[in-house]
Amino acid sequence: MVLSYRLLGPVSVFEGAVELDAGPAKQRAVLAMLLCADGAFLARREIVRGVWGGSAPATASQVVATYVARLRKVLEPGRGYRAGATVLLSRGDSYALPADPGRFDVRAFERAVHDAVRLRASGDLAGCATELERGLALWRGPALEGVPGPHAARERGRLEELRLAGQEERLSVLLDQGRHTEAVPDLSALAAAHPARERVRALLMLALHRTGRRAEALGVFQDTWRTLVTEAGIEPGRELRDLQRRILDGDPELPVTRGEPVAVQATASQLPPSVPDFVGRRSELATLRRLVARAASAEAVPRIALITGPAGVGKSALAVHAAHRLADHHPDGRLYVRLDGTRPRPARPEDVLGRLLEDLGVPHHRIPAGLDRRTALFRTVTSGRRLLLVLDDARRGAQVRPLLPASEGCLVLVTSRSKVTDLDTRTVMRLSALDEHEARAMLRRAVGPERVDSEPAAVDTVLQVCAGLPLALRVVAARVADRPPGAFAVLARRLLDEERRLGELAAGDLAVTSSFRVSYDSLPNAESATAFRLLSEPAVPDLGVADAAATLDLPEDQAEGHLETLTDAHLLEAFLPAPGARYRYRYHDLLRVFGRSLGHSAARRDAVTAMLNRLVHSQIAGVHAADRLLRPGHSTGIDYQGPQTSYSEHRFRTADEALTWLKAERGTILGAALQGAATGAVAPAQLAELTTVLRAFLMRCGHWPDWEQLADATVRLARAEPDPLAEAIGRLELGTVAAARRQLDRAKAELLSSAQLFTSCGDHQRRARALNNLGLVHSDLGEFTAAAHCLESALDVHRAARQRLDTTIALDNLALLDFRRGALDRAEDLCAQSLAIHEADGTTALASATLNILGLVRNGQGRHTEAVECQQHSRALARAQGNLYREAFALLDAATAHRAAGRNRKAIECAEQGLRIRLDLGDPQGAAAAFTVLADALEAAGDAGRAAACRAEAAAVKETAALLKR
């Protein structure tokens, strides 16, 4: 691979012309540090300091190792397992990334500046200018754009200063060459961007004077004097004062028009200024660059890009920013037109054509009347020309099509809030909100980094509320720009109040509410407007079609129609959670608040209560349907019956389809249930049923905080009603999740309370389930006698009730207890009984836990190969059900068996895979145990250094877990 690296703009890596995925911001920060070290080895602790500074988490060192591993996959995709690295090198816990200076833009830029200085010293002004232009052309935006950390900040400041010095030097050379007219535009722009930079102001004064613009040159001095006195409390330096005096005196050493002025072609250039706080949109800008690169096309059609998205997301800002960047490719003119598509009376195409034709030099009296004739003349005039046309705020394709030029050398950028389906283009970019890093960068540019960095907590709140909407961020910047320190904190407190939030997001002509109102008022009918308001009420991250049907109390096809209407209006965003899944829909947070602000009638509370009850019932039906496929034969035993409705039916063809639905729906189920519990819209029994039937999925996939929140809400709601049975179910779940988190004392207390409540309710079957889990807790605590009593009591109840699957669970738990007590033969017999039941009932797909325990027993018996086979089978069954929790157990126990058999390489491989799952699950105790298993395998393989590092990581994770328990 021939790799090149770019830091002068967004941090990126290229293989030839193809950009590789450099990963998230902190991973790119690691890449940048290694590149800037010029092949020197950096210790992991140095990288942690450079990326996180003084706020590094305990696991930062391991995260760095993960980032390096990911970068290796990108930089060395063909490297075999355990093959030596040739690009990103390792030495102990240090890394190095040697790069060819010619393929690293930072070093190439520095070399160009160095060569330019040398050439100027030798008198070669043309060569000096060429080198500086070549170096400055390498810049694609702010250095290390979007990369966090102290190292990036230092390097960014150094490079930006070097860039500015290079720009100054180039313009100075142009003046020495007599190219004064050519230098004036660039000097004017540079002076506006750096008003206190005296050398730039001096060069601008000199260029203006030499082109005969003496009054403007003296005006630059007056403006500089005001800026320096007002902002810095100082007067201009000697160089500027001497230059002013010499211009006033008509110094013959400053002749006017020395050298020939450069002829400038008169072309229309109407682009508005690019917003100074523009950030992000890397992929969209890259798409437009690729579109322009296709200029040599056999098709005689202009290149058209449609930029669409919700109100305030930055469509116009992107179009104008991109147009400025691509202006050099369109020397025959850059035209800008507002089409007023969101206003009651959009601009008429014939009126727009009349203006465009005049701007292109057609005399007014030669412009014909009528749309067709003006369109024909416009295409004649633009034929063969390379124009860039920005059509801002279009309503529909019919408004745009007559304005399209005929030449393939033209680029047309169209922005619209509407879904312009009748525009012939394959380049459609739907903008979404900025991410957190981009939003913060935008604020820093708008009000200054010092203001933003001085109030970190308040700024975090503001960013969370604005949710990456550029319009909201610009309002915030306008609100705090002229306020004293502490303005962010004051505004943050106001924005936390949802009822006044939208009112606070207004400043002068900028107002979030008025922008949203235009889109809302444009909806085609009252039913869609009602749907927008009602769908904003659930406190959920997104909605599926079935959720919307339950919310609106409509059949699915009608609900889906409203969802698509709102999506076309950019009041909702549609997305696919996974390949082959159905669309889901979500609000921007501020649009959700806007929707809720529209419904303040007295009946709103009752409507929301009824809606939440329908929604939660629909979700319970869906979870039941999914669970029946994922755990055939299992039963919650809960007899809650909700209303029978057409929208509550969920049909899944396969277990994979059911699992995909659960993964997509998880956040929505949790949000609706917790909102329903808080508002009294759901009954305790309803919440208890949802918690119980959803538990298997949440546990297997590591969503323990969700599981705990639902169980806790069930207990609180059941105590308030009261409902002892629902409370018992909630405490059973709380105890089970506490046991999974290794919070054994808390688990013991909750499960004892649950068993007592079930006894008082006369529910012996659920009491047996509580005893089953309580037995496991006793076993983990080393209380083997108590554990055996609980587990045997549970087994008796399940056998008597002919609950076959519950019987297998009790047998598995007893087998694990006997394994821990050293009774390996009895443990083997119990596993055999459990497997026999699964075989007889056709439920062998659910035997992952049984096989895992049998593998432990086999390993204890010295039958290591059979132990590995058991764990491999256990893992396969767990993976088929999406049970990450059980898969991690199988992998780590397989690692132990491989190590016992002397297969150290396989042991390390299994342990690494198990560790990755435990880290992904967010299970600190489990991760600590996995680090220990990996350390044992590494030690056996003779890798003492890495083994010691793993043991240190295990200790650190255990310490973190202990702190979390407090």
mmCIF file with all atom_site columns, N, CA and C in Angstrom, residues 329-355:
data_model
loop_
_atom_site.group_PDB
_atom_site.id
_atom_site.type_symbol
_atom_site.label_atom_id
_atom_site.label_alt_id
_atom_site.label_comp_id
_atom_site.label_asym_id
_atom_site.label_entity_id
_atom_site.label_seq_id
_atom_site.pdbx_PDB_ins_code
_atom_site.Cartn_x
_atom_site.Cartn_y
_atom_site.Cartn_z
_atom_site.occupancy
_atom_site.B_iso_or_equiv
_atom_site.pdbx_formal_charge
_atom_site.auth_seq_id
_atom_site.auth_comp_id
_atom_site.auth_asym_id
_atom_site.auth_atom_id
_atom_site.pdbx_PDB_model_num
ATOM 1  N N  . HIS A 1 329 ? -13.006 26.446 -9.923  1.00 0.00 ? 329 HIS A N  1
ATOM 2  C CA . HIS A 1 329 ? -13.345 25.527 -11.017 1.00 0.00 ? 329 HIS A CA 1
ATOM 3  C C  . HIS A 1 329 ? -14.386 26.131 -11.956 1.00 0.00 ? 329 HIS A C  1
ATOM 4  N N  . HIS A 1 330 ? -14.908 27.313 -11.614 1.00 0.00 ? 330 HIS A N  1
ATOM 5  C CA . HIS A 1 330 ? -15.994 27.905 -12.402 1.00 0.00 ? 330 HIS A CA 1
ATOM 6  C C  . HIS A 1 330 ? -15.669 29.374 -12.668 1.00 0.00 ? 330 HIS A C  1
ATOM 7  N N  . PRO A 1 331 ? -14.704 29.611 -13.566 1.00 0.00 ? 331 PRO A N  1
ATOM 8  C CA . PRO A 1 331 ? -14.208 30.977 -13.785 1.00 0.00 ? 331 PRO A CA 1
ATOM 9  C C  . PRO A 1 331 ? -15.187 31.896 -14.515 1.00 0.00 ? 331 PRO A C  1
ATOM 10 N N  . ASP A 1 332 ? -16.261 31.352 -15.092 1.00 0.00 ? 332 ASP A N  1
ATOM 11 C CA . ASP A 1 332 ? -17.173 32.189 -15.876 1.00 0.00 ? 332 ASP A CA 1
ATOM 12 C C  . ASP A 1 332 ? -18.290 32.802 -15.056 1.00 0.00 ? 332 ASP A C  1
ATOM 13 N N  . GLY A 1 333 ? -18.284 32.569 -13.751 1.00 0.00 ? 333 GLY A N  1
ATOM 14 C CA . GLY A 1 333 ? -19.285 33.225 -12.916 1.00 0.00 ? 333 GLY A CA 1
ATOM 15 C C  . GLY A 1 333 ? -19.775 32.350 -11.791 1.00 0.00 ? 333 GLY A C  1
ATOM 16 N N  . ARG A 1 334 ? -20.094 33.017 -10.664 1.00 0.00 ? 334 ARG A N  1
ATOM 17 C CA . ARG A 1 334 ? -20.672 32.348 -9.504  1.00 0.00 ? 334 ARG A CA 1
ATOM 18 C C  . ARG A 1 334 ? -21.939 33.113 -9.134  1.00 0.00 ? 334 ARG A C  1
ATOM 19 N N  . LEU A 1 335 ? -23.081 32.506 -9.398  1.00 0.00 ? 335 LEU A N  1
ATOM 20 C CA . LEU A 1 335 ? -24.376 33.175 -9.238  1.00 0.00 ? 335 LEU A CA 1
ATOM 21 C C  . LEU A 1 335 ? -25.118 32.623 -8.037  1.00 0.00 ? 335 LEU A C  1
ATOM 22 N N  . TYR A 1 336 ? -25.873 33.502 -7.376  1.00 0.00 ? 336 TYR A N  1
ATOM 23 C CA . TYR A 1 336 ? -26.630 33.104 -6.183  1.00 0.00 ? 336 TYR A CA 1
ATOM 24 C C  . TYR A 1 336 ? -28.033 33.683 -6.290  1.00 0.00 ? 336 TYR A C  1
ATOM 25 N N  . VAL A 1 337 ? -29.038 32.819 -6.044  1.00 0.00 ? 337 VAL A N  1
ATOM 26 C CA . VAL A 1 337 ? -30.431 33.247 -6.112  1.00 0.00 ? 337 VAL A CA 1
ATOM 27 C C  . VAL A 1 337 ? -31.196 32.654 -4.931  1.00 0.00 ? 337 VAL A C  1
ATOM 28 N N  . ARG A 1 338 ? -31.977 33.489 -4.228  1.00 0.00 ? 338 ARG A N  1
ATOM 29 C CA . ARG A 1 338 ? -32.914 32.992 -3.223  1.00 0.00 ? 338 ARG A CA 1
ATOM 30 C C  . ARG A 1 338 ? -34.264 32.756 -3.892  1.00 0.00 ? 338 ARG A C  1
ATOM 31 N N  . LEU A 1 339 ? -34.753 31.521 -3.773  1.00 0.00 ? 339 LEU A N  1
ATOM 32 C CA . LEU A 1 339 ? -36.015 31.174 -4.415  1.00 0.00 ? 339 LEU A CA 1
ATOM 33 C C  . LEU A 1 339 ? -37.215 31.310 -3.490  1.00 0.00 ? 339 LEU A C  1
ATOM 34 N N  . ASP A 1 340 ? -36.970 31.601 -2.206  1.00 0.00 ? 340 ASP A N  1
ATOM 35 C CA . ASP A 1 340 ? -38.061 31.876 -1.247  1.00 0.00 ? 340 ASP A CA 1
ATOM 36 C C  . ASP A 1 340 ? -39.107 30.768 -1.204  1.00 0.00 ? 340 ASP A C  1
ATOM 37 N N  . GLY A 1 341 ? -38.637 29.531 -1.258  1.00 0.00 ? 341 GLY A N  1
ATOM 38 C CA . GLY A 1 341 ? -39.574 28.409 -1.284  1.00 0.00 ? 341 GLY A CA 1
ATOM 39 C C  . GLY A 1 341 ? -40.374 28.226 -0.020  1.00 0.00 ? 341 GLY A C  1
ATOM 40 N N  . THR A 1 342 ? -39.892 28.735 1.110   1.00 0.00 ? 342 THR A N  1
ATOM 41 C CA . THR A 1 342 ? -40.625 28.579 2.371   1.00 0.00 ? 342 THR A CA 1
ATOM 42 C C  . THR A 1 342 ? -41.542 29.765 2.646   1.00 0.00 ? 342 THR A C  1
ATOM 43 N N  . ARG A 1 343 ? -41.573 30.737 1.749   1.00 0.00 ? 343 ARG A N  1
ATOM 44 C CA . ARG A 1 343 ? -42.453 31.896 1.935   1.00 0.00 ? 343 ARG A CA 1
ATOM 45 C C  . ARG A 1 343 ? -43.787 31.657 1.228   1.00 0.00 ? 343 ARG A C  1
ATOM 46 N N  . PRO A 1 344 ? -44.799 32.438 1.600   1.00 0.00 ? 344 PRO A N  1
ATOM 47 C CA . PRO A 1 344 ? -46.108 32.232 0.951   1.00 0.00 ? 344 PRO A CA 1
ATOM 48 C C  . PRO A 1 344 ? -46.051 32.391 -0.559  1.00 0.00 ? 344 PRO A C  1
ATOM 49 N N  . ARG A 1 345 ? -45.194 33.286 -1.046  1.00 0.00 ? 345 ARG A N  1
ATOM 50 C CA . ARG A 1 345 ? -45.076 33.499 -2.485  1.00 0.00 ? 345 ARG A CA 1
ATOM 51 C C  . ARG A 1 345 ? -43.634 33.238 -2.927  1.00 0.00 ? 345 ARG A C  1
ATOM 52 N N  . PRO A 1 346 ? -43.333 32.017 -3.348  1.00 0.00 ? 346 PRO A N  1
ATOM 53 C CA . PRO A 1 346 ? -41.971 31.707 -3.806  1.00 0.00 ? 346 PRO A CA 1
ATOM 54 C C  . PRO A 1 346 ? -41.631 32.517 -5.058  1.00 0.00 ? 346 PRO A C  1
ATOM 55 N N  . ALA A 1 347 ? -40.334 32.679 -5.297  1.00 0.00 ? 347 ALA A N  1
ATOM 56 C CA . ALA A 1 347 ? -39.887 33.398 -6.495  1.00 0.00 ? 347 ALA A CA 1
ATOM 57 C C  . ALA A 1 347 ? -40.322 32.662 -7.749  1.00 0.00 ? 347 ALA A C  1
ATOM 58 N N  . ARG A 1 348 ? -40.783 33.426 -8.734  1.00 0.00 ? 348 ARG A N  1
ATOM 59 C CA . ARG A 1 348 ? -41.219 32.823 -9.995  1.00 0.00 ? 348 ARG A CA 1
ATOM 60 C C  . ARG A 1 348 ? -40.000 32.590 -10.885 1.00 0.00 ? 348 ARG A C  1
ATOM 61 N N  . PRO A 1 349 ? -39.922 31.417 -11.536 1.00 0.00 ? 349 PRO A N  1
ATOM 62 C CA . PRO A 1 349 ? -38.753 31.131 -12.387 1.00 0.00 ? 349 PRO A CA 1
ATOM 63 C C  . PRO A 1 349 ? -38.506 32.193 -13.448 1.00 0.00 ? 349 PRO A C  1
ATOM 64 N N  . GLU A 1 350 ? -39.564 32.752 -14.069 1.00 0.00 ? 350 GLU A N  1
ATOM 65 C CA . GLU A 1 350 ? -39.340 33.746 -15.121 1.00 0.00 ? 350 GLU A CA 1
ATOM 66 C C  . GLU A 1 350 ? -38.695 35.016 -14.579 1.00 0.00 ? 350 GLU A C  1
ATOM 67 N N  . ASP A 1 351 ? -39.094 35.411 -13.335 1.00 0.00 ? 351 ASP A N  1
ATOM 68 C CA . ASP A 1 351 ? -38.474 36.596 -12.737 1.00 0.00 ? 351 ASP A CA 1
ATOM 69 C C  . ASP A 1 351 ? -37.002 36.329 -12.414 1.00 0.00 ? 351 ASP A C  1
ATOM 70 N N  . VAL A 1 352 ? -36.719 35.134 -11.900 1.00 0.00 ? 352 VAL A N  1
ATOM 71 C CA . VAL A 1 352 ? -35.340 34.781 -11.586 1.00 0.00 ? 352 VAL A CA 1
ATOM 72 C C  . VAL A 1 352 ? -34.487 34.762 -12.852 1.00 0.00 ? 352 VAL A C  1
ATOM 73 N N  . LEU A 1 353 ? -35.032 34.230 -13.949 1.00 0.00 ? 353 LEU A N  1
ATOM 74 C CA . LEU A 1 353 ? -34.282 34.171 -15.199 1.00 0.00 ? 353 LEU A CA 1
ATOM 75 C C  . LEU A 1 353 ? -33.967 35.570 -15.723 1.00 0.00 ? 353 LEU A C  1
ATOM 76 N N  . GLY A 1 354 ? -34.901 36.472 -15.566 1.00 0.00 ? 354 GLY A N  1
ATOM 77 C CA . GLY A 1 354 ? -34.650 37.841 -16.012 1.00 0.00 ? 354 GLY A CA 1
ATOM 78 C C  . GLY A 1 354 ? -33.453 38.443 -15.294 1.00 0.00 ? 354 GLY A C  1
ATOM 79 N N  . ARG A 1 355 ? -33.377 38.219 -13.989 1.00 0.00 ? 355 ARG A N  1
ATOM 80 C CA . ARG A 1 355 ? -32.250 38.755 -13.221 1.00 0.00 ? 355 ARG A CA 1
ATOM 81 C C  . ARG A 1 355 ? -30.942 38.080 -13.599 1.00 0.00 ? 355 ARG A C  1
#
